[in-house]
Structure formats: structure tokens, C-alpha cells
């Protein structure tokens, strides 16, 4: 079945792209196309004109400096998997990307597209929330940064204005004592959308105290979310088996899942508790050997 | 240039009703074609219309991998790439790796291992295997299974397919004692 007809604009620079978007804010950006083309074909999205970001080299880079890692919006999931700076400073994101779709999709799907699409099940979102990521938006009006937690507004809704492009994701450099663990439940081992996913990260000081904790959930609420109450259970009581169980319960209580083809709401709530517990127990184990 | 472009089109869409489009240069298996295509034509449709019918149309949603091609050496679903986006890239289809008379070692291994049943998934499987072995000449079984996880075989002959990739890897390693240099392009 052929795609519905549309026009395609293919700028070669970010400047040209935001100019084009300012002139016609109804244009739909296309990055890897792995969500958009499927939606256009299924008539879930309509678009007269697509703005192809694929020829803008400046959006693809991954850079590291003295305080942050910056992943260009057009970096593919495969690019992220191969990058040594991401492996060093955002191993949590690497874990999620390993379980993301299939090799074929990973070679096209972009990090920016994953966030901009704002699916509750976007697999890059929980790790990036747990890594305190900030997204950068650009338009002819200028640039602004939005904490990822404030970027997601609802199912397929974000803080992005129609004339803005997501250009990059900023992640603070990993500090010593950082531990992280990721869990994803899909209906099969590979190439599956998350039924639920969990990203956890803690910073443990020299005395073994839990200085900071992040627990982020995917596919169990209208938006990927952090669960502050569960995080507090760890910072208050430390990285222990008991605190892990408490945090897992609190995390499950904070969900507002739906029934769909991949699972019921009740199932999602239960597996959230289990996934959080497993991820945190992995951290307890890692933290226990004095690392 | 493929002069004889009068085959019925995959889309069945009459050319006159389509938007006119523009001339696109597609380089497939080392050969460059100039074709006029509207923006919404997928690479899958364009390739089949050019006669590259070894690229199969399965689900058109990125789920099955039957339409796999290599874009600059990376395996992708051609149903999720617009033809305009593939301009300037080296596109490789299964037929670009080898022919019946001179098969590529991966293709030969698929035949030898009995990895072909109905054959519909085979071109995509071969390309997924090619992309894997280019990066990892000695994959574990788990790595082979992961590499073909985006390619569905509805005959479910996965055991032989995994064996074919292992066999191909072994033969390619034996063939190239130094390193797997001298790739196409
Ligand atoms: C077979 C298959 C398996 C999949 N498996 C997974 C999975 O396991 N996990 C998962 O999370 N997803 C999965 N997906 C969904 C999809 O691949 C991802 O969400 C992907 O990251 C989307 O990125 P893209 O670059 O392809 O975006 P596109 O499809 O190009 O765009 C998606 C949306 O984001 C907008 N957009 C894209 N980039 C920008 C930008 N820079 N600025 C502003 N707006 C932008 C577009 O306008 C569009 O609305 C799967 C898809 C398929 C087909």
C-alpha cells in the first residue's frame, strides 16, 4: 500500500531547517521515519509536508566536554551503542539501546525522534530521565533548554512548539560512585515494545551512603516518569535490600497504567514492582563490593 | 540506466494521479539509476519498480525485515526509508552480493545449511547476516540470533538460518586469514 502523498523538504543545515519551519510551522519533521512513516501509512498522522532532518550533519554528532555529554538529536540508536563517551557517561542509556527494537530499526531510529514522538513506551526516556537529561530546542526565536521531566506533557504531547526542532540532549558527566541498572519487559526478547521498563541510578559516597537516587518508569503512565517518593526511600534508608523493596512498592503505586494489547493495567503495576526491585537489587549487589 | 521501466508498478498507483516528483539518482549494487519519483515513494517501492524484486514486500511497518537492504553498509528496512532519502547512498540488495553462478559465501552457506524454505525472508536474512559479519567475524549464537531479530521467518526455520550464519562466518574466516578487507562499494 502506498503512503499518502506529501511534499518533502530536505535542508542541509539547521539554519535552513528552522527557517523553513518558521515559514510553515505545520510541517512535520522526519528523522529516522520509523514511527512517522508507520503512522502516516496507518492514517494516524496526516501531513502535507515533511521536513527531512536526515541531511543535517550538525545534528548527528555526539560530543563530550568537561561538564556534559551532548547527543545530537539525529544520532541513531546504533550510533549511541557504538559511542565510547556514551558508554562511559551514560551506560544506562546503552543498556536500553541494546534492547531497543531490532538492528534494522536501530540503524534508522534516532534518539531525538524517540523523545519527540513522546510515546509512553519510548525506551530512551526512562534512562535519560534517570540521567537528569535536558533537551535543547531551537527555532528562529532562539534556543532553550527544557528538563526532560518537563518535556513530556502527555501521550504524544511535548513542550516543543510547532516552530521548534529538538536539536540535542544534554547529560551531565557521570560522577564517581555512580551505579545504574535497567530492566525492560517486552513480549519477546528482542524487537518488542516495552510492556514496562525501569531505569535506576544511584550515587553512593565513600561511606556507602546513597547520596542521590533516580528511578524512572516507562510504559506505565501517559508519560515516562520519575518516582520521587520511591527515590526518597533510598536516599533516606540507604541502598539496602529492605529499602529496595519499599521503593519498588512506592514506584508501583505511582503508576497509572492502561490495558492494551501488550498487557493489562494490573499486570503492568505488578511487573513494575518486580522490575524496580530487580534493578535495585542489582545496585545493592554492585554497591556492596565497595565500588 | 534501466531503460525498460515499463513493468507494472508495485504501488498500482497510476503515474498521472501521483505528484510529479523529481529526478532521483539511486545507486543500487554499483549501478546508478535516474528515476522520477514523488516524495512519498518508499525505497522499497522504487527498488521493486526498478526490477530489484529480490527486495521483498512483507509488512510495510518495519516488523518483518523482508525488505532489508544495506544503505552504506548498514542494514535497514527499505519500507521505512523514502527513496529521496536514499539518494547518494550505496544501496546493496541480496542480488548485489552474488549471483546463482557466483554466490557470496553467505548465500552459499544458506543453501548448504538448508536455511531456505519458502525463501521470502531469505534475502533480508542474508543482508542482516552480511551486516553482522562485516562488524563481527566470529559471532556467538546469541549474537547471531540478536542480529536476525528484526527478520521474521514464517516457516520458522530459525535453527538452520542460525547454522547458515555460523557456517558462513567460519568459511569467511578461513578464506581471509589476515582480515576481512577488500569490501565492495
Ligand atoms: C519494528 C519497530 C520496532 C520498534 N521498537 C521500539 C522499541 O523497542 N522501543 C522504542 O522506544 N521504540 C520502538 N519503535 C518506535 C520508533 O522506532 C522509535 O520511537 C524511534 O526512536 C523514533 O525515532 P525516528 O527517528 O524514527 O522518528 P520519526 O519517526 O522520524 O519521528 C517521530 C516523531 O518525532 C518528530 N521528530 C523527530 N525528530 C524530531 C526533532 N529532531 N525535532 C522535532 N521533532 C522531531 C517527528 O515529527 C515525528 O512526529 C519501534 C518501531 C518499529 C517500526
XYZ file of C-alpha atoms and ligand atoms in Angstrom, chain A residues 28-38 53 59 73-74 77 99-102 105 108-114 116-117 121-124 156 160 164-167 184 191-194, chain B residues 61-63 80, ligand 1:
102
model
C 6.159 17.528 10.258
C 9.838 16.827 10.888
C 11.009 13.385 9.783
C 14.084 11.908 11.468
C 14.502 8.132 11.111
C 10.899 7.786 9.990
C 10.449 4.579 11.975
C 7.431 5.933 13.832
C 6.253 8.604 11.449
C 6.096 6.550 8.244
C 4.239 3.762 10.021
C 16.353 16.238 9.106
C 22.536 17.249 14.312
C 19.000 14.656 18.044
C 19.757 12.811 14.794
C 20.227 4.251 18.389
C 17.125 -3.851 23.940
C 15.634 -1.266 21.579
C 13.754 -2.592 18.511
C 15.912 -4.581 16.049
C 15.312 -0.204 13.128
C 17.441 4.485 11.353
C 15.625 5.370 14.588
C 17.028 8.462 16.276
C 17.280 9.493 19.905
C 15.590 12.819 19.089
C 12.738 11.069 17.299
C 12.238 8.730 20.231
C 9.882 13.985 20.237
C 7.393 11.246 19.408
C 6.788 3.460 25.892
C 9.718 5.442 24.420
C 12.645 3.341 25.592
C 15.241 6.117 25.636
C 2.343 12.156 22.086
C 8.029 21.538 21.782
C 10.956 24.360 17.171
C 13.277 21.466 16.480
C 14.757 19.226 19.111
C 18.469 19.544 18.406
C 12.713 -3.927 30.223
C 12.401 -6.310 18.785
C 9.481 -5.621 21.079
C 7.802 -2.534 22.502
C 8.032 -2.259 26.292
C 5.813 -1.494 9.059
C 9.407 -2.387 9.872
C 8.370 -5.541 11.696
C 10.810 2.830 6.237
C 9.630 -2.602 14.255
C 9.718 -1.443 15.194
C 10.164 -1.653 16.488
C 10.237 -0.604 17.389
N 10.717 -0.850 18.641
C 10.849 0.158 19.520
C 11.396 -0.079 20.824
O 11.781 -1.195 21.183
N 11.468 0.979 21.677
C 11.059 2.228 21.319
O 11.161 3.141 22.126
N 10.547 2.481 20.092
C 10.443 1.488 19.194
N 9.930 1.740 17.944
C 9.448 3.086 17.626
C 10.480 4.008 16.946
O 11.450 3.262 16.261
C 11.202 4.916 17.930
O 10.308 5.662 18.691
C 12.197 5.858 17.232
O 13.155 6.308 18.169
C 11.571 7.047 16.562
O 12.616 7.834 16.023
P 12.660 8.242 14.482
O 13.959 8.932 14.302
O 12.402 7.094 13.614
O 11.459 9.276 14.463
P 10.435 9.668 13.297
O 9.535 8.536 13.022
O 11.183 10.266 12.160
O 9.657 10.844 14.042
C 8.788 10.587 15.121
C 8.114 11.906 15.537
O 9.044 12.782 16.147
C 9.137 14.011 15.434
N 10.560 14.363 15.409
C 11.573 13.520 15.096
N 12.758 14.146 15.267
C 12.478 15.403 15.676
C 13.295 16.521 16.029
N 14.633 16.454 16.000
N 12.691 17.667 16.407
C 11.342 17.725 16.457
N 10.518 16.710 16.149
C 11.081 15.554 15.759
C 8.548 13.749 14.084
O 7.972 14.916 13.547
C 7.504 12.678 14.385
O 6.330 13.259 14.828
C 9.860 0.705 17.010
C 9.433 0.923 15.697
C 9.373 -0.128 14.784
C 8.926 0.143 13.392
